[in-house]
């Protein structure tokens, strides 16, 4: 199943006058996980349960990196096509207020592991 392809800036990728679509199941899963993790809980009016509790839990004073890791691992594991998280690493830079996430998942549709990396 293909999805409309999003670029690194999260805008729709166009090919001429048509929009592009993801080409593989792995690419679709990568994009779906990235969108899920970048969506704020209660942000989308059609599904208030979709997304990560960024304001409700993560952006609260005193929330540890370990707590953030646990929340994000749970959100990744909730994706029906994800069988397991094979690798997970993250870094938190309090000075610049950035969180970098890198993980590898095993999916139902692929024999290969799927690496995913981005900054939050």
XYZ file of N, CA and C in Angstrom:
360
model
N 0.838 -1.170 0.000
C 0.000 0.000 0.000
C 0.892 1.244 0.000
N 0.658 2.129 -0.940
C 1.459 3.342 -1.067
C 0.758 4.516 -0.387
N 1.555 5.465 0.060
C 1.053 6.712 0.634
C 1.565 7.869 -0.209
N 0.940 9.011 -0.071
C 1.463 10.214 -0.696
C 2.820 10.498 -0.054
N 3.828 10.714 -0.871
C 5.190 10.884 -0.368
C 5.405 12.289 0.167
N 6.026 12.355 1.353
C 6.365 13.625 1.975
C 7.874 13.815 1.932
N 8.303 15.035 1.697
C 9.723 15.355 1.676
C 10.253 15.572 3.081
N 11.542 15.899 3.191
C 12.166 16.156 4.492
C 11.529 17.341 5.209
N 10.928 18.249 4.444
C 10.256 19.410 5.029
C 8.794 19.107 5.365
N 8.381 17.860 5.182
C 7.042 17.355 5.490
C 5.974 17.852 4.516
N 6.389 18.431 3.406
C 5.457 18.839 2.359
C 5.314 17.713 1.342
N 4.203 17.702 0.628
C 3.971 16.699 -0.411
C 5.009 16.858 -1.512
N 5.557 15.746 -1.973
C 6.534 15.747 -3.060
C 5.785 15.634 -4.383
N 6.045 16.572 -5.282
C 5.393 16.568 -6.588
C 6.371 16.121 -7.664
N 5.841 15.415 -8.654
C 6.587 15.007 -9.835
C 5.845 15.621 -11.020
N 6.297 16.791 -11.433
C 5.550 17.524 -12.449
C 4.276 18.055 -11.830
N 3.136 17.714 -12.406
C 1.843 18.147 -11.886
C 1.189 17.121 -10.970
N 1.808 15.952 -10.825
C 1.254 14.897 -9.991
C 2.064 14.769 -8.704
N 1.398 14.306 -7.669
C 2.135 14.045 -6.440
C 2.786 12.675 -6.519
N 3.895 12.532 -5.812
C 4.608 11.256 -5.760
C 4.014 10.379 -4.670
N 4.249 9.088 -4.784
C 3.823 8.150 -3.751
C 5.026 7.342 -3.296
N 4.913 6.787 -2.094
C 5.983 5.921 -1.605
C 6.048 4.691 -2.509
N 7.255 4.203 -2.730
C 7.449 3.132 -3.707
C 7.492 1.729 -3.101
N 7.873 1.634 -1.828
C 7.977 0.318 -1.197
C 7.214 0.313 0.125
N 6.942 -0.887 0.619
C 6.285 -1.010 1.920
C 7.180 -0.472 3.029
N 8.495 -0.658 2.885
C 9.432 -0.131 3.885
C 9.388 1.389 3.930
N 9.387 2.010 2.757
C 9.329 3.471 2.691
C 8.009 3.983 3.281
N 6.926 3.274 3.019
C 5.623 3.645 3.572
C 5.645 3.554 5.092
N 6.220 2.478 5.636
C 6.290 2.307 7.077
C 7.192 3.375 7.707
N 8.326 3.653 7.093
C 9.220 4.702 7.605
C 8.470 6.029 7.712
N 7.778 6.372 6.659
C 7.058 7.642 6.643
C 5.928 7.644 7.659
N 5.204 6.549 7.765
C 4.093 6.464 8.710
C 4.584 6.621 10.153
N 5.717 5.987 10.480
C 6.271 6.106 11.828
C 6.739 7.528 12.108
N 7.375 8.134 11.146
C 7.853 9.504 11.332
C 6.674 10.454 11.551
N 5.633 10.322 10.735
C 4.444 11.176 10.889
C 3.810 10.945 12.264
N 3.724 9.687 12.667
C 3.117 9.359 13.960
C 3.880 10.006 15.108
N 5.212 9.923 15.071
C 6.018 10.455 16.163
C 6.072 11.979 16.165
N 5.839 12.592 15.027
C 5.848 14.056 14.953
C 4.468 14.677 15.172
N 3.453 13.842 15.353
C 2.090 14.336 15.574
C 1.846 14.495 17.068
N 1.344 15.656 17.442
C 1.006 15.911 18.837
C -0.303 15.210 19.181
N -0.356 14.580 20.344
C -1.578 13.946 20.816
C -2.713 14.969 20.799
N -3.864 14.570 20.314
C -5.075 15.385 20.208
C -4.984 16.450 19.117
N -3.933 16.426 18.289
C -3.770 17.425 17.234
C -4.759 17.212 16.086
N -4.986 15.964 15.705
C -5.828 15.685 14.542
C -7.265 15.481 14.998
N -8.155 16.309 14.529
C -9.536 16.308 15.014
C -10.301 15.019 14.686
N -9.868 14.256 13.695
C -10.574 13.022 13.348
C -10.166 11.840 14.234
N -9.035 11.967 14.919
C -8.586 10.911 15.834
C -7.775 11.562 16.939
N -8.440 11.961 18.011
C -7.781 12.665 19.116
C -6.771 11.785 19.852
N -6.827 10.464 19.658
C -5.888 9.557 20.306
C -4.608 9.332 19.521
N -4.555 9.845 18.305
C -3.372 9.693 17.462
C -2.288 10.658 17.917
N -1.065 10.191 17.939
C 0.053 11.077 18.243
C 0.727 10.782 19.561
N 1.717 11.594 19.843
C 2.574 11.450 21.020
C 2.183 12.530 22.040
N 2.164 12.190 23.322
C 1.774 13.177 24.345
C 2.896 14.183 24.637
N 3.262 14.935 23.608
C 4.367 15.895 23.757
C 4.042 16.924 24.838
N 2.895 17.580 24.748
C 2.546 18.597 25.740
C 2.074 17.977 27.047
N 1.376 16.860 26.973
C 0.791 16.243 28.158
C 1.841 15.597 29.065
N 2.928 15.043 28.489
C 3.908 14.315 29.310
C 5.350 14.724 29.056
N 5.734 14.853 27.795
C 7.157 14.998 27.465
C 7.685 16.395 27.749
N 6.952 17.436 27.406
C 7.422 18.806 27.595
C 7.227 19.306 29.021
N 6.864 18.432 29.930
C 6.687 18.821 31.321
C 8.045 18.952 32.003
N 8.145 19.876 32.921
C 9.392 20.084 33.658
C 9.781 18.813 34.397
N 11.036 18.421 34.263
C 11.553 17.265 34.985
C 11.404 15.930 34.276
N 10.823 15.912 33.091
C 10.689 14.650 32.367
C 12.070 14.192 31.916
N 12.413 12.969 32.257
C 13.748 12.449 31.932
C 13.813 11.917 30.495
N 15.024 11.831 29.988
C 15.254 11.260 28.659
C 14.756 9.820 28.626
N 14.943 9.089 29.701
C 14.503 7.701 29.768
C 12.980 7.594 29.624
N 12.259 8.512 30.231
C 10.805 8.526 30.106
C 10.390 8.808 28.669
N 11.054 9.772 28.033
C 10.776 10.089 26.630
C 11.034 8.858 25.764
N 12.160 8.177 25.996
C 12.498 6.969 25.241
C 11.397 5.911 25.372
N 10.921 5.693 26.583
C 9.886 4.687 26.827
C 8.600 5.047 26.086
N 8.196 6.310 26.161
C 6.978 6.750 25.475
C 7.100 6.528 23.975
N 8.240 6.913 23.395
C 8.417 6.778 21.952
C 8.536 5.318 21.521
N 9.183 4.498 22.313
C 9.252 3.060 21.999
C 7.859 2.445 21.980
N 7.020 2.838 22.924
C 5.647 2.321 22.951
C 4.878 2.742 21.707
N 5.054 3.998 21.289
C 4.360 4.491 20.099
C 4.840 3.747 18.845
N 6.124 3.467 18.767
C 6.665 2.721 17.626
C 6.085 1.310 17.617
N 6.095 0.667 18.773
C 5.613 -0.714 18.880
C 4.115 -0.837 18.618
N 3.360 0.250 18.792
C 1.920 0.234 18.524
C 1.597 0.073 17.047
N 2.531 0.425 16.188
C 2.279 0.343 14.744
C 2.077 -1.123 14.379
N 0.933 -1.479 13.791
C 0.601 -2.888 13.543
C 1.638 -3.660 12.731
N 2.305 -3.010 11.803
C 3.253 -3.717 10.953
C 4.621 -3.948 11.616
N 4.892 -3.257 12.717
C 6.169 -3.410 13.413
C 6.149 -4.681 14.259
N 7.072 -5.580 13.974
C 7.202 -6.812 14.752
C 8.035 -6.554 16.002
N 9.165 -5.838 15.812
C 10.039 -5.552 16.945
C 10.913 -4.340 16.652
N 11.392 -3.736 17.727
C 12.395 -2.680 17.633
C 13.730 -3.357 17.874
N 14.572 -3.387 16.855
C 15.841 -4.102 16.967
C 16.949 -3.247 17.557
N 16.918 -1.958 17.279
C 17.896 -1.026 17.834
C 17.172 0.264 18.160
N 17.645 0.946 19.185
C 17.056 2.230 19.562
C 18.131 3.051 20.258
N 18.349 4.255 19.761
C 19.268 5.162 20.451
C 18.739 6.575 20.314
N 19.046 7.370 21.321
C 18.597 8.750 21.303
C 19.594 9.608 22.056
N 19.600 10.879 21.714
C 20.419 11.853 22.434
C 19.550 13.067 22.733
N 19.795 13.652 23.872
C 19.073 14.846 24.283
C 20.083 15.945 24.519
N 19.902 17.069 23.849
C 20.752 18.235 24.024
C 19.913 19.307 24.703
N 20.051 19.426 26.008
C 19.246 20.389 26.760
C 19.566 21.833 26.384
N 20.807 22.088 26.038
C 21.205 23.457 25.700
C 20.458 23.941 24.456
N 20.405 23.096 23.421
C 19.725 23.461 22.175
C 18.294 22.952 22.107
N 17.875 22.251 23.138
C 16.515 21.715 23.241
C 16.166 20.829 22.047
N 17.077 19.921 21.735
C 16.827 18.987 20.640
C 16.934 17.551 21.144
N 16.183 16.702 20.497
C 16.173 15.272 20.799
C 16.359 14.560 19.471
N 17.403 13.765 19.375
C 17.689 13.017 18.147
C 17.364 11.550 18.395
N 16.663 10.974 17.444
C 16.177 9.606 17.575
C 16.640 8.774 16.386
N 17.121 7.595 16.671
C 17.520 6.657 15.631
C 17.069 5.273 16.079
N 16.375 4.568 15.194
C 15.950 3.219 15.563
C 15.832 2.343 14.329
N 15.817 1.049 14.573
C 15.690 0.053 13.507
C 14.550 -0.868 13.905
N 13.627 -1.072 12.965
C 12.503 -1.962 13.245
C 12.505 -3.133 12.274
N 11.911 -4.203 12.713
C 11.630 -5.361 11.873
C 10.136 -5.304 11.588
N 9.769 -5.437 10.310
C 8.357 -5.332 9.944
C 7.838 -6.641 9.379
N 6.528 -6.749 9.321
C 5.886 -7.941 8.775
C 6.145 -8.104 7.288
N 6.313 -6.989 6.578
C 6.380 -7.036 5.122
C 7.791 -7.099 4.555
N 8.807 -7.089 5.404
C 10.169 -7.016 4.886
C 11.098 -7.987 5.593
N 12.004 -8.536 4.832
C 13.040 -9.393 5.414
C 14.190 -8.552 5.952
N 14.275 -7.322 5.477
C 15.330 -6.404 5.892
C 14.869 -5.578 7.096
N 15.837 -5.160 7.902
C 15.543 -4.228 8.979
C 15.385 -2.839 8.379
N 14.551 -2.023 8.984
C 14.248 -0.698 8.451
C 14.811 0.362 9.406
N 15.870 1.080 8.992
C 16.427 2.135 9.849
C 15.651 3.448 9.688
N 15.462 4.140 10.797
C 14.752 5.416 10.796
C 15.516 6.359 11.721
N 15.727 7.595 11.256
C 16.463 8.567 12.046
C 15.919 9.962 11.776
N 15.726 10.734 12.839
C 15.332 12.126 12.667
C 15.452 12.884 13.970
N 15.377 14.204 13.869
C 15.444 15.087 15.021
C 14.047 15.548 15.398
N 13.822 15.680 16.688
C 12.544 16.186 17.186
C 12.793 17.489 17.913
